[in-house]
Short mmCIF file of C-alpha atoms in Angstrom, two decimals:
data_model
loop_
_atom_site.label_atom_id
_atom_site.label_comp_id
_atom_site.label_asym_id
_atom_site.label_seq_id
_atom_site.Cartn_x
_atom_site.Cartn_y
_atom_site.Cartn_z
CA MET U 1 0.00 0.00 0.00
CA THR U 2 1.11 3.59 -0.61
CA GLU U 3 1.02 6.38 2.00
CA THR U 4 -2.41 7.37 0.70
CA GLY U 5 -3.74 3.85 1.30
CA ALA U 6 -4.11 3.07 -2.38
CA ALA U 7 -2.62 -0.09 -3.79
CA PRO U 8 0.45 0.67 -5.89
CA ALA U 9 -0.03 0.39 -9.62
CA GLN U 10 1.22 -2.86 -11.06
CA PRO U 11 3.75 -2.51 -13.87
CA THR U 12 2.38 -3.29 -17.28
CA ARG U 13 3.89 -6.08 -19.32
CA ARG U 14 5.17 -3.45 -21.71
CA GLY U 15 6.79 -1.51 -18.88
CA GLY U 16 8.36 -4.69 -17.54
CA ALA U 17 9.73 -5.60 -20.95
CA ARG U 18 11.15 -2.12 -21.42
CA ALA U 19 12.94 -2.29 -18.08
CA ARG U 20 14.38 -5.73 -18.88
CA LEU U 21 15.51 -4.57 -22.32
CA LEU U 22 17.23 -1.50 -20.87
CA ALA U 23 18.93 -3.58 -18.18
CA ALA U 24 20.15 -6.08 -20.77
CA ALA U 25 21.30 -3.28 -23.07
CA ALA U 26 23.18 -1.64 -20.20
CA ARG U 27 25.08 -4.84 -19.46
CA ARG U 28 25.88 -5.72 -23.06
CA PHE U 29 26.62 -2.22 -24.36
CA TYR U 30 28.99 -1.59 -21.46
CA ALA U 31 30.71 -4.99 -21.63
CA ASP U 32 30.87 -5.50 -25.39
CA GLY U 33 30.24 -2.11 -26.99
CA VAL U 34 27.30 -0.66 -28.87
CA THR U 35 28.33 -1.77 -32.35
CA ALA U 36 29.21 -5.33 -31.36
CA THR U 37 25.90 -5.87 -29.55
CA GLY U 38 23.04 -6.89 -31.77
CA ILE U 39 19.32 -6.81 -31.18
CA ASP U 40 19.18 -10.61 -30.92
CA THR U 41 21.71 -10.57 -28.09
CA ILE U 42 19.75 -7.98 -26.14
CA THR U 43 16.36 -9.66 -26.55
CA ALA U 44 17.80 -13.06 -25.63
CA GLU U 45 19.40 -11.69 -22.48
CA ALA U 46 16.24 -9.77 -21.58
CA GLY U 47 14.13 -12.88 -22.17
CA VAL U 48 11.69 -11.15 -24.50
CA ALA U 49 10.66 -11.57 -28.14
CA LYS U 50 12.26 -9.34 -30.75
CA MET U 51 8.86 -7.77 -31.44
CA SER U 52 8.76 -6.64 -27.83
CA LEU U 53 11.86 -4.54 -28.44
CA TYR U 54 10.22 -2.78 -31.36
CA ASN U 55 7.07 -2.28 -29.31
CA ASN U 56 9.15 -0.26 -26.86
CA PHE U 57 11.84 1.29 -29.05
CA SER U 58 11.50 2.30 -32.69
CA SER U 59 15.09 1.26 -33.47
CA LYS U 60 18.40 0.25 -31.97
CA ALA U 61 19.43 3.91 -32.15
CA GLU U 62 16.52 4.82 -29.87
CA LEU U 63 17.52 2.04 -27.48
CA VAL U 64 21.06 3.43 -27.40
CA ARG U 65 19.77 6.90 -26.58
CA ALA U 66 17.59 5.48 -23.80
CA TYR U 67 20.61 3.60 -22.45
CA LEU U 68 22.68 6.81 -22.38
CA GLU U 69 19.88 8.72 -20.64
CA ASP U 70 19.48 5.93 -18.07
CA ARG U 71 23.22 5.87 -17.42
CA HIS U 72 23.17 9.62 -16.83
CA GLU U 73 20.28 9.25 -14.39
CA GLU U 74 22.07 6.35 -12.70
CA TRP U 75 25.09 8.59 -12.07
CA LEU U 76 22.89 11.45 -10.85
CA GLY U 77 21.29 9.11 -8.33
CA LEU U 78 24.69 8.14 -6.95
CA TYR U 79 25.74 11.80 -6.85
CA ARG U 80 22.59 12.83 -4.98
CA ARG U 81 23.17 10.13 -2.38
CA ARG U 82 26.71 11.42 -1.91
CA LEU U 83 25.40 14.97 -1.57
CA GLU U 84 23.15 13.91 1.29
CA ARG U 85 26.28 13.06 3.29
CA ALA U 86 28.38 16.01 2.13
CA ASP U 87 29.02 18.69 4.73
CA GLY U 88 29.73 21.96 2.97
CA PRO U 89 30.83 23.05 -0.52
CA ARG U 90 34.25 21.39 -0.38
CA ALA U 91 32.69 18.03 0.40
CA ARG U 92 30.16 18.59 -2.38
CA VAL U 93 32.97 19.09 -4.90
CA LEU U 94 34.48 15.79 -3.80
CA ALA U 95 31.05 14.15 -3.93
CA VAL U 96 31.27 14.43 -7.72
CA PHE U 97 34.47 12.37 -7.65
CA ASP U 98 32.94 9.93 -5.17
CA ALA U 99 29.91 9.43 -7.42
CA TYR U 100 32.20 8.55 -10.33
CA ALA U 101 33.98 6.02 -8.10
CA ASP U 102 30.62 4.61 -7.05
CA HIS U 103 29.62 4.27 -10.69
CA ALA U 104 32.87 2.48 -11.44
CA ALA U 105 32.23 0.11 -8.54
CA LEU U 106 28.98 -1.06 -10.14
CA ALA U 107 31.14 -2.51 -12.94
CA TYR U 108 28.24 -4.60 -14.22
CA GLU U 109 29.39 -8.17 -14.87
CA HIS U 110 32.70 -7.95 -16.72
CA GLY U 111 34.56 -5.34 -14.72
CA PHE U 112 35.20 -1.64 -15.07
CA ARG U 113 35.81 -0.39 -18.60
CA GLY U 114 35.82 3.35 -18.00
CA CYS U 115 33.01 5.79 -18.67
CA GLY U 116 30.17 4.00 -20.43
CA LEU U 117 28.93 7.28 -21.86
CA LEU U 118 32.26 8.12 -23.50
CA ASN U 119 32.71 4.53 -24.65
CA ALA U 120 29.38 4.70 -26.45
CA ALA U 121 30.03 8.18 -27.85
CA ALA U 122 33.29 6.97 -29.39
CA GLU U 123 31.29 4.47 -31.45
CA LEU U 124 28.65 6.91 -32.63
CA PRO U 125 29.05 9.05 -35.76
CA ALA U 126 29.43 12.82 -35.61
CA GLY U 127 26.05 14.48 -35.28
CA ASP U 128 24.40 11.47 -33.64
CA PRO U 129 21.93 12.54 -30.90
CA GLY U 130 23.61 10.11 -28.54
CA ARG U 131 26.84 12.10 -28.70
CA ASP U 132 24.88 15.23 -27.78
CA ALA U 133 23.46 13.40 -24.75
CA VAL U 134 26.97 12.49 -23.60
CA ARG U 135 28.21 16.05 -24.14
CA ARG U 136 25.32 17.41 -22.05
CA HIS U 137 26.17 14.99 -19.24
CA LYS U 138 29.80 16.12 -19.16
CA GLU U 139 28.76 19.78 -19.25
CA GLU U 140 26.36 19.19 -16.36
CA VAL U 141 29.09 17.55 -14.29
CA GLU U 142 31.42 20.49 -14.91
CA GLU U 143 28.68 22.96 -13.98
CA LEU U 144 27.99 21.05 -10.75
CA LEU U 145 31.66 21.41 -9.86
CA ALA U 146 31.58 25.13 -10.71
CA GLY U 147 28.49 25.67 -8.58
CA HIS U 148 30.06 24.05 -5.53
CA LEU U 149 33.25 26.06 -6.01
CA ARG U 150 31.24 29.30 -6.20
CA ASP U 151 29.59 28.36 -2.92
CA LEU U 152 32.99 27.66 -1.39
CA ARG U 153 34.48 31.03 -2.35
CA PRO U 154 31.73 33.48 -3.33
CA ASP U 155 34.39 36.19 -3.62
CA ARG U 156 36.20 34.21 -6.34
CA ARG U 157 33.29 33.39 -8.58
CA ALA U 158 35.13 34.47 -11.72
CA ALA U 159 37.81 31.85 -11.15
CA SER U 160 35.38 29.05 -10.30
CA ASP U 161 34.70 28.09 -13.90
CA ALA U 162 38.41 27.73 -14.67
CA ILE U 163 39.00 25.53 -11.62
CA ALA U 164 35.89 23.48 -12.46
CA GLU U 165 37.25 22.89 -15.95
CA HIS U 166 40.58 21.84 -14.45
CA LEU U 167 38.86 19.39 -12.10
CA SER U 168 36.68 17.98 -14.88
CA PHE U 169 39.80 17.30 -16.96
CA LEU U 170 41.36 15.59 -13.94
CA LEU U 171 38.24 13.50 -13.45
CA GLU U 172 37.92 12.45 -17.10
CA GLY U 173 41.61 11.55 -17.30
CA ALA U 174 41.32 9.44 -14.17
CA VAL U 175 38.26 7.65 -15.52
CA ALA U 176 40.08 6.89 -18.77
CA ARG U 177 43.12 5.48 -16.96
CA ALA U 178 40.94 3.55 -14.51
CA GLY U 179 39.08 2.03 -17.43
CA LEU U 180 42.31 0.84 -19.02
CA GLU U 181 43.55 -0.58 -15.73
CA GLY U 182 40.22 -2.12 -14.74
CA ASP U 183 39.86 -0.73 -11.23
CA GLY U 184 39.03 2.48 -9.42
CA SER U 185 42.41 3.29 -7.87
CA ARG U 186 43.01 6.16 -10.31
CA LEU U 187 39.71 7.69 -9.25
CA ARG U 188 40.75 7.58 -5.61
CA ARG U 189 44.03 9.28 -6.55
CA ALA U 190 42.14 11.88 -8.58
CA ARG U 191 39.93 12.62 -5.59
CA ALA U 192 42.98 13.27 -3.42
CA LEU U 193 44.48 15.54 -6.09
CA ALA U 194 41.18 17.39 -6.41
CA ALA U 195 41.07 17.97 -2.66
CA SER U 196 44.56 19.44 -2.82
CA VAL U 197 43.67 21.69 -5.75
CA VAL U 198 40.50 22.93 -4.06
CA ASP U 199 42.23 23.59 -0.75
CA THR U 200 45.05 25.53 -2.42
CA TRP U 201 42.61 27.53 -4.55
CA ALA U 202 40.35 28.26 -1.60
CA GLY U 203 43.30 29.32 0.55
CA THR U 204 42.76 26.72 3.24
CA ARG U 205 46.24 25.22 3.01
#
């Protein structure tokens, strides 16, 4: 029962199939790549008929876009949980790095392969809407960093964007190296470096 006393709505078969298809796509796209993963592989892993896929997505391209959007929302959920435990702007800056480490720790079933969004974008042609979705995600992450830095030093707002860009480069480089090495140690090192950069910039060390 919900708080209002009404019975919760039961998921429709279509909704259930969509969720299974997206979960299967997330595992296979991340582990094997977008191009190498065919529709038959996804439907078999999801346990649904091929027609069910086309009842929920007009094409593989639409499924890819939905996967990228879901991955963005997945990261945002991890970030928001980190924010709930962050005490002050400095901790909120580091929460961005922690959320990336949390995302890496999910690793799906074949280990960490770096940023799933960038991995997918590298396979998509120029102008593909999926690449725009990835770009927007990265811009949002950088703006989150900038916002926390502005809160940390309101008197140095003009410099916040430059430091946020610096930290986003540090974060992306760490994710790339962590993906090659297959674990999150580079992300932990990047977090420590980010803390040092922030403390120096903010004048607290």
